[in-house]
PDB file of C-alpha atoms in Angstrom:
ATOM      1  CA  MET A  27      26.003  62.690 151.242  1.00 59.00           C
ATOM      2  CA  SER A  28      28.625  61.903 153.841  1.00 65.00           C
ATOM      3  CA  ARG A  29      32.314  62.770 153.777  1.00 71.00           C
ATOM      4  CA  THR A  30      33.454  59.182 153.439  1.00 76.00           C
ATOM      5  CA  GLU A  31      30.900  58.974 150.528  1.00 71.00           C
ATOM      6  CA  LEU A  32      31.945  62.053 149.019  1.00 72.00           C
ATOM      7  CA  VAL A  33      35.740  61.310 148.790  1.00 70.00           C
ATOM      8  CA  LYS A  34      34.759  57.745 147.067  1.00 79.00           C
ATOM      9  CA  TYR A  35      32.506  59.894 144.505  1.00 75.00           C
ATOM     10  CA  TYR A  36      35.410  62.236 143.183  1.00 74.00           C
ATOM     11  CA  ALA A  37      38.076  59.049 143.784  1.00 74.00           C
ATOM     12  CA  LEU A  38      36.380  57.725 140.773  1.00 76.00           C
ATOM     13  CA  MET A  39      34.819  60.051 138.965  1.00 77.00           C
ATOM     14  CA  LEU A  40      38.063  62.506 138.949  1.00 82.00           C
ATOM     15  CA  LEU A  41      40.984  61.042 140.726  1.00 86.00           C
ATOM     16  CA  LEU A  42      41.139  57.627 138.943  1.00 89.00           C
ATOM     17  CA  PRO A  43      40.662  59.222 135.378  1.00 90.00           C
ATOM     18  CA  LEU A  44      43.930  61.215 135.572  1.00 92.00           C
ATOM     19  CA  LEU A  45      45.951  58.794 136.776  1.00 94.00           C
ATOM     20  CA  VAL A  46      44.858  56.153 134.104  1.00 94.00           C
ATOM     21  CA  LEU A  47      45.472  59.608 131.986  1.00 94.00           C
ATOM     22  CA  GLY A  48      48.607  59.977 133.303  1.00 95.00           C
ATOM     23  CA  GLY A  49      50.208  56.470 133.506  1.00 96.00           C
ATOM     24  CA  VAL A  50      48.865  55.789 129.818  1.00 97.00           C
ATOM     25  CA  THR A  51      50.822  59.980 128.322  1.00 96.00           C
ATOM     26  CA  TYR A  52      53.657  58.839 130.082  1.00 96.00           C
ATOM     27  CA  GLY A  53      53.753  55.172 127.978  1.00 96.00           C
ATOM     28  CA  VAL A  54      53.062  57.241 125.217  1.00 96.00           C
ATOM     29  CA  GLY A  55      56.093  59.562 125.398  1.00 95.00           C
ATOM     30  CA  ARG A  56      58.262  56.345 126.308  1.00 95.00           C
ATOM     31  CA  LEU A  57      56.982  55.023 123.250  1.00 94.00           C
ATOM     32  CA  ILE A  58      57.820  57.958 121.185  1.00 94.00           C
ATOM     33  CA  LEU A  59      61.249  58.239 122.541  1.00 93.00           C
ATOM     34  CA  ALA A  60      61.449  54.402 121.846  1.00 92.00           C
ATOM     35  CA  TRP A  61      60.079  54.036 118.157  1.00 88.00           C
ATOM     36  CA  PRO A  62      62.071  56.764 115.908  1.00 83.00           C
ATOM     37  CA  THR A  63      58.567  58.712 113.876  1.00 85.00           C
ATOM     38  CA  GLY A  64      60.729  60.628 111.482  1.00 89.00           C
ATOM     39  CA  GLU A  65      58.540  63.725 112.557  1.00 93.00           C
ATOM     40  CA  ALA A  66      62.245  66.057 112.311  1.00 94.00           C
ATOM     41  CA  ALA A  67      61.685  66.303 108.783  1.00 95.00           C
ATOM     42  CA  VAL A  68      58.206  67.594 109.174  1.00 95.00           C
ATOM     43  CA  SER A  69      59.520  70.562 111.821  1.00 96.00           C
ATOM     44  CA  ARG A  70      62.482  71.031 109.272  1.00 96.00           C
ATOM     45  CA  SER A  71      59.830  71.810 106.762  1.00 96.00           C
ATOM     46  CA  LEU A  72      57.679  73.908 108.428  1.00 96.00           C
ATOM     47  CA  ALA A  73      61.216  75.667 109.948  1.00 96.00           C
ATOM     48  CA  ALA A  74      62.753  76.399 105.872  1.00 95.00           C
ATOM     49  CA  ASP A  75      59.054  77.954 104.973  1.00 93.00           C
ATOM     50  CA  ARG A  76      59.076  80.058 107.542  1.00 97.00           C
ATOM     51  CA  THR A  77      58.041  83.884 107.007  1.00 97.00           C
ATOM     52  CA  SER A  78      57.877  87.022 108.427  1.00 96.00           C
ATOM     53  CA  LEU A  79      54.232  86.984 108.377  1.00 97.00           C
ATOM     54  CA  TRP A  80      53.689  83.780 109.544  1.00 97.00           C
ATOM     55  CA  ASN A  81      56.721  84.003 112.455  1.00 97.00           C
ATOM     56  CA  THR A  82      54.224  87.515 113.581  1.00 97.00           C
ATOM     57  CA  LEU A  83      50.746  84.928 113.289  1.00 98.00           C
ATOM     58  CA  THR A  84      52.138  81.845 115.267  1.00 97.00           C
ATOM     59  CA  ASP A  85      53.178  84.388 117.636  1.00 97.00           C
ATOM     60  CA  PHE A  86      49.677  85.258 118.477  1.00 97.00           C
ATOM     61  CA  GLY A  87      48.526  81.608 117.473  1.00 97.00           C
ATOM     62  CA  SER A  88      50.796  80.630 120.594  1.00 96.00           C
ATOM     63  CA  SER A  89      50.400  83.289 122.776  1.00 96.00           C
ATOM     64  CA  LEU A  90      46.834  82.175 122.987  1.00 96.00           C
ATOM     65  CA  SER A  91      47.475  79.455 125.339  1.00 95.00           C
ATOM     66  CA  ASP A  92      50.992  81.295 127.132  1.00 95.00           C
ATOM     67  CA  THR A  93      50.441  80.317 130.784  1.00 93.00           C
ATOM     68  CA  PRO A  94      49.918  83.858 132.492  1.00 95.00           C
ATOM     69  CA  TYR A  95      47.043  84.159 130.019  1.00 95.00           C
ATOM     70  CA  ILE A  96      45.216  80.786 130.435  1.00 97.00           C
ATOM     71  CA  VAL A  97      45.584  81.691 134.782  1.00 97.00           C
ATOM     72  CA  ALA A  98      44.392  84.973 133.985  1.00 97.00           C
ATOM     73  CA  LEU A  99      41.386  84.489 131.509  1.00 97.00           C
ATOM     74  CA  THR A 100      40.354  81.164 133.804  1.00 98.00           C
ATOM     75  CA  ALA A 101      40.188  83.337 136.844  1.00 97.00           C
ATOM     76  CA  VAL A 102      37.994  86.146 134.923  1.00 98.00           C
ATOM     77  CA  ALA A 103      35.974  83.432 133.449  1.00 98.00           C
ATOM     78  CA  ALA A 104      35.608  81.639 137.263  1.00 97.00           C
ATOM     79  CA  ILE A 105      34.438  85.171 138.146  1.00 97.00           C
ATOM     80  CA  VAL A 106      32.038  86.039 135.526  1.00 97.00           C
ATOM     81  CA  PHE A 107      30.669  82.542 135.638  1.00 97.00           C
ATOM     82  CA  ARG A 108      29.595  83.135 139.337  1.00 97.00           C
ATOM     83  CA  LEU A 109      28.391  86.419 138.390  1.00 97.00           C
ATOM     84  CA  VAL A 110      25.891  85.124 135.694  1.00 96.00           C
ATOM     85  CA  TYR A 111      24.841  81.935 136.491  1.00 94.00           C
ATOM     86  CA  LYS A 112      24.238  82.783 140.181  1.00 94.00           C
ATOM     87  CA  ARG A 113      26.080  79.430 141.430  1.00 93.00           C
ATOM     88  CA  TRP A 114      29.404  77.979 141.455  1.00 93.00           C
ATOM     89  CA  LEU A 115      29.348  75.526 139.379  1.00 94.00           C
ATOM     90  CA  GLU A 116      30.387  76.457 136.185  1.00 96.00           C
ATOM     91  CA  SER A 117      32.993  78.608 137.634  1.00 96.00           C
ATOM     92  CA  ILE A 118      34.522  74.693 139.016  1.00 95.00           C
ATOM     93  CA  PHE A 119      34.404  73.185 136.514  1.00 96.00           C
ATOM     94  CA  LEU A 120      36.674  75.286 134.742  1.00 97.00           C
ATOM     95  CA  VAL A 121      39.306  75.083 136.857  1.00 97.00           C
ATOM     96  CA  ALA A 122      38.743  71.882 137.634  1.00 96.00           C
ATOM     97  CA  ALA A 123      39.379  71.299 134.051  1.00 97.00           C
ATOM     98  CA  VAL A 124      42.447  73.517 133.377  1.00 97.00           C
ATOM     99  CA  TRP A 125      44.011  72.303 136.324  1.00 95.00           C
ATOM    100  CA  SER A 126      43.652  68.886 135.772  1.00 95.00           C
ATOM    101  CA  GLN A 127      45.121  68.923 132.200  1.00 95.00           C
ATOM    102  CA  SER A 128      48.082  71.129 133.881  1.00 95.00           C
ATOM    103  CA  LEU A 129      48.665  68.160 136.524  1.00 95.00           C
ATOM    104  CA  VAL A 130      48.594  65.564 134.152  1.00 96.00           C
ATOM    105  CA  PHE A 131      51.187  67.515 131.878  1.00 95.00           C
ATOM    106  CA  LEU A 132      53.611  68.652 135.020  1.00 94.00           C
ATOM    107  CA  ALA A 133      53.376  65.168 136.536  1.00 94.00           C
ATOM    108  CA  VAL A 134      54.418  63.561 133.331  1.00 95.00           C
ATOM    109  CA  THR A 135      56.819  65.862 131.140  1.00 93.00           C
ATOM    110  CA  GLU A 136      60.053  65.550 133.248  1.00 92.00           C
ATOM    111  CA  ALA A 137      59.755  62.025 133.595  1.00 93.00           C
ATOM    112  CA  VAL A 138      59.210  62.035 129.460  1.00 94.00           C
ATOM    113  CA  GLY A 139      62.126  64.270 129.181  1.00 92.00           C
ATOM    114  CA  ARG A 140      61.750  64.134 125.216  1.00 93.00           C
ATOM    115  CA  HIS A 141      64.465  67.239 123.595  1.00 93.00           C
ATOM    116  CA  ARG A 142      62.611  69.743 121.238  1.00 94.00           C
ATOM    117  CA  PRO A 143      62.565  69.408 117.796  1.00 95.00           C
ATOM    118  CA  PRO A 144      65.984  69.981 115.514  1.00 94.00           C
ATOM    119  CA  VAL A 145      65.075  73.655 114.827  1.00 95.00           C
ATOM    120  CA  GLN A 146      65.517  76.702 115.678  1.00 94.00           C
ATOM    121  CA  HIS A 147      62.935  77.378 118.521  1.00 95.00           C
ATOM    122  CA  LEU A 148      61.243  80.761 118.149  1.00 94.00           C
ATOM    123  CA  ASP A 149      59.918  81.478 121.223  1.00 92.00           C
ATOM    124  CA  PRO A 150      62.164  80.846 124.569  1.00 88.00           C
ATOM    125  CA  ALA A 151      61.344  77.108 125.252  1.00 81.00           C
ATOM    126  CA  PRO A 152      60.607  76.382 129.360  1.00 79.00           C
ATOM    127  CA  PRO A 153      62.064  74.037 131.517  1.00 79.00           C
ATOM    128  CA  THR A 154      59.797  71.175 130.647  1.00 82.00           C
ATOM    129  CA  SER A 155      60.425  68.888 127.815  1.00 87.00           C
ATOM    130  CA  SER A 156      58.304  68.557 124.381  1.00 93.00           C
ATOM    131  CA  PHE A 157      56.265  65.604 125.213  1.00 95.00           C
ATOM    132  CA  PRO A 158      53.084  66.523 125.452  1.00 96.00           C
ATOM    133  CA  SER A 159      52.304  70.156 124.860  1.00 96.00           C
ATOM    134  CA  GLY A 160      51.241  72.073 127.969  1.00 95.00           C
ATOM    135  CA  HIS A 161      50.310  75.087 125.982  1.00 96.00           C
ATOM    136  CA  VAL A 162      47.598  72.350 123.765  1.00 98.00           C
ATOM    137  CA  SER A 163      46.327  71.042 125.967  1.00 97.00           C
ATOM    138  CA  ALA A 164      45.775  74.478 128.095  1.00 97.00           C
ATOM    139  CA  ALA A 165      43.861  75.689 125.144  1.00 98.00           C
ATOM    140  CA  VAL A 166      41.866  73.111 125.197  1.00 98.00           C
ATOM    141  CA  ALA A 167      40.922  72.961 128.443  1.00 98.00           C
ATOM    142  CA  PHE A 168      39.901  76.222 128.741  1.00 98.00           C
ATOM    143  CA  TYR A 169      38.507  77.174 125.082  1.00 98.00           C
ATOM    144  CA  CYS A 170      36.275  74.358 125.138  1.00 98.00           C
ATOM    145  CA  GLY A 171      35.995  73.931 128.755  1.00 98.00           C
ATOM    146  CA  VAL A 172      34.497  77.774 128.262  1.00 98.00           C
ATOM    147  CA  ALA A 173      32.416  76.195 125.326  1.00 98.00           C
ATOM    148  CA  LEU A 174      30.848  73.347 127.293  1.00 97.00           C
ATOM    149  CA  VAL A 175      29.707  76.516 129.869  1.00 97.00           C
ATOM    150  CA  LEU A 176      28.061  78.526 127.192  1.00 97.00           C
ATOM    151  CA  THR A 177      26.104  76.135 125.296  1.00 96.00           C
ATOM    152  CA  MET A 178      25.109  74.294 128.480  1.00 94.00           C
ATOM    153  CA  HIS A 179      22.912  78.551 128.654  1.00 94.00           C
ATOM    154  CA  VAL A 180      22.401  79.103 124.896  1.00 93.00           C
ATOM    155  CA  ARG A 181      19.586  77.217 123.316  1.00 92.00           C
ATOM    156  CA  ASN A 182      20.035  79.037 119.842  1.00 95.00           C
ATOM    157  CA  ARG A 183      21.329  76.121 117.709  1.00 95.00           C
ATOM    158  CA  ALA A 184      23.409  78.716 115.309  1.00 96.00           C
ATOM    159  CA  LEU A 185      25.068  80.107 118.336  1.00 97.00           C
ATOM    160  CA  GLN A 186      26.237  76.796 119.426  1.00 97.00           C
ATOM    161  CA  VAL A 187      28.054  75.882 116.531  1.00 97.00           C
ATOM    162  CA  VAL A 188      29.654  79.536 116.582  1.00 97.00           C
ATOM    163  CA  ILE A 189      31.105  79.182 119.711  1.00 97.00           C
ATOM    164  CA  TRP A 190      32.263  75.022 119.546  1.00 98.00           C
ATOM    165  CA  VAL A 191      33.871  76.609 116.181  1.00 98.00           C
ATOM    166  CA  LEU A 192      35.755  79.436 118.024  1.00 97.00           C
ATOM    167  CA  GLY A 193      35.778  77.184 121.038  1.00 97.00           C
ATOM    168  CA  ILE A 194      38.050  74.484 118.744  1.00 98.00           C
ATOM    169  CA  ALA A 195      39.708  76.537 116.432  1.00 98.00           C
ATOM    170  CA  ALA A 196      41.241  78.458 119.056  1.00 98.00           C
ATOM    171  CA  PRO A 197      43.637  75.328 120.303  1.00 98.00           C
ATOM    172  CA  LEU A 198      44.074  73.727 116.674  1.00 98.00           C
ATOM    173  CA  THR A 199      45.685  77.538 116.347  1.00 98.00           C
ATOM    174  CA  VAL A 200      48.178  76.531 118.894  1.00 98.00           C
ATOM    175  CA  ALA A 201      48.690  73.338 117.839  1.00 98.00           C
ATOM    176  CA  PHE A 202      49.732  74.465 114.694  1.00 98.00           C
ATOM    177  CA  SER A 203      51.578  78.051 115.901  1.00 98.00           C
ATOM    178  CA  ARG A 204      54.015  75.556 118.313  1.00 97.00           C
ATOM    179  CA  LEU A 205      54.256  73.217 115.858  1.00 97.00           C
ATOM    180  CA  TYR A 206      55.839  75.725 113.062  1.00 97.00           C
ATOM    181  CA  ARG A 207      57.839  78.041 115.714  1.00 97.00           C
ATOM    182  CA  GLY A 208      60.113  74.475 116.464  1.00 96.00           C
ATOM    183  CA  MET A 209      58.557  74.141 120.163  1.00 96.00           C
ATOM    184  CA  HIS A 210      56.571  70.885 119.485  1.00 96.00           C
ATOM    185  CA  PHE A 211      56.824  67.852 117.357  1.00 96.00           C
ATOM    186  CA  LEU A 212      53.501  66.689 115.541  1.00 97.00           C
ATOM    187  CA  THR A 213      52.686  63.585 117.957  1.00 96.00           C
ATOM    188  CA  ASP A 214      53.136  66.318 121.291  1.00 97.00           C
ATOM    189  CA  VAL A 215      50.422  68.313 119.484  1.00 97.00           C
ATOM    190  CA  THR A 216      48.809  65.692 118.796  1.00 97.00           C
ATOM    191  CA  TRP A 217      48.854  63.966 122.464  1.00 97.00           C
ATOM    192  CA  GLY A 218      48.293  67.512 124.122  1.00 97.00           C
ATOM    193  CA  LEU A 219      45.106  67.924 122.043  1.00 98.00           C
ATOM    194  CA  LEU A 220      43.701  64.609 123.374  1.00 97.00           C
ATOM    195  CA  LEU A 221      45.261  64.869 126.949  1.00 97.00           C
ATOM    196  CA  GLY A 222      42.609  68.199 126.736  1.00 97.00           C
ATOM    197  CA  VAL A 223      39.510  66.752 125.740  1.00 98.00           C
ATOM    198  CA  ALA A 224      40.243  63.473 128.351  1.00 97.00           C
ATOM    199  CA  CYS A 225      40.561  66.304 130.890  1.00 96.00           C
ATOM    200  CA  VAL A 226      37.524  67.869 129.541  1.00 97.00           C
ATOM    201  CA  VAL A 227      35.484  65.181 129.158  1.00 96.00           C
ATOM    202  CA  ALA A 228      36.509  63.499 132.524  1.00 94.00           C
ATOM    203  CA  VAL A 229      35.919  66.893 134.945  1.00 95.00           C
ATOM    204  CA  ALA A 230      32.374  67.297 133.256  1.00 95.00           C
ATOM    205  CA  ARG A 231      31.193  63.814 133.972  1.00 91.00           C
ATOM    206  CA  ALA A 232      32.639  64.705 137.429  1.00 90.00           C
ATOM    207  CA  ILE A 233      31.747  67.797 137.925  1.00 90.00           C
ATOM    208  CA  LEU A 234      28.335  69.138 135.325  1.00 89.00           C
ATOM    209  CA  ARG A 235      26.634  65.001 135.034  1.00 76.00           C
ATOM    210  CA  GLN A 236      23.224  64.672 136.498  1.00 53.00           C
ATOM    211  CA  PRO A 237      24.182  67.891 139.087  1.00 48.00           C
ATOM    212  CA  ALA A 238      21.286  67.573 140.994  1.00 49.00           C
ATOM    213  CA  ARG A 239      22.377  63.585 142.168  1.00 53.00           C
ATOM    214  CA  THR A 240      26.310  64.343 142.792  1.00 56.00           C
ATOM    215  CA  PRO A 241      28.053  65.618 145.891  1.00 56.00           C
ATOM    216  CA  HIS A 242      27.718  69.094 144.059  1.00 56.00           C
ATOM    217  CA  SER A 243      23.963  69.816 143.849  1.00 54.00           C
ATOM    218  CA  ASP A 244      23.956  72.647 145.907  1.00 53.00           C
ATOM    219  CA  LEU A 245      26.258  74.131 143.732  1.00 53.00           C
ATOM    220  CA  VAL A 246      22.875  73.740 141.304  1.00 51.00           C
ATOM    221  CA  ARG A 247      20.958  76.664 143.613  1.00 50.00           C
ATOM    222  CA  SER A 248      21.531  79.912 144.032  1.00 49.00           C
ATOM    223  CA  ALA A 249      24.623  80.028 146.186  1.00 49.00           C
TER     224      ALA A 249
END
């Protein structure tokens, strides 16, 4: 495949979906700001019922997707995949999935500019706005991305189920933790989940789908 065809392939299969995701995410964020949702009541209710135990548990839950951890875990997983599967395909997929949601998040969050919930914040507030939740989208991209890679190579159905249960439980834990700790509204974490899923699907279609016919087919073979 020529370089021009390669550029066209990734522009159509990866860049275009990310641009659409960015536009839709921005539109949804502006719509939420213009249309009162009453979500502050949910945040206040959770804040009023906080306990020391749940403060500790959600501190751990939120940390599952802290930026330094996600960066380090992605790097480690990419190296492990390369060593175990003797090719770069799975590693490139995972890095691209995590990277793509981050790009959409960073491109949109400041433009939306949503304030964080009007409750005590149990974590330091990053300079980005509340919408969407980058913690949640990153958790979906990494943990579900890892689950997808692992289940591609596991034939035992019970083990596949266990892998996906863990892969889904991690971002849901992050979502609840961020909501409980007053860092995001309900729609922030909900859209973070959807954004993460959309990025995993888009990158999987571009990189993992029909590898023998795609421009990166040489990555399927031992590199």
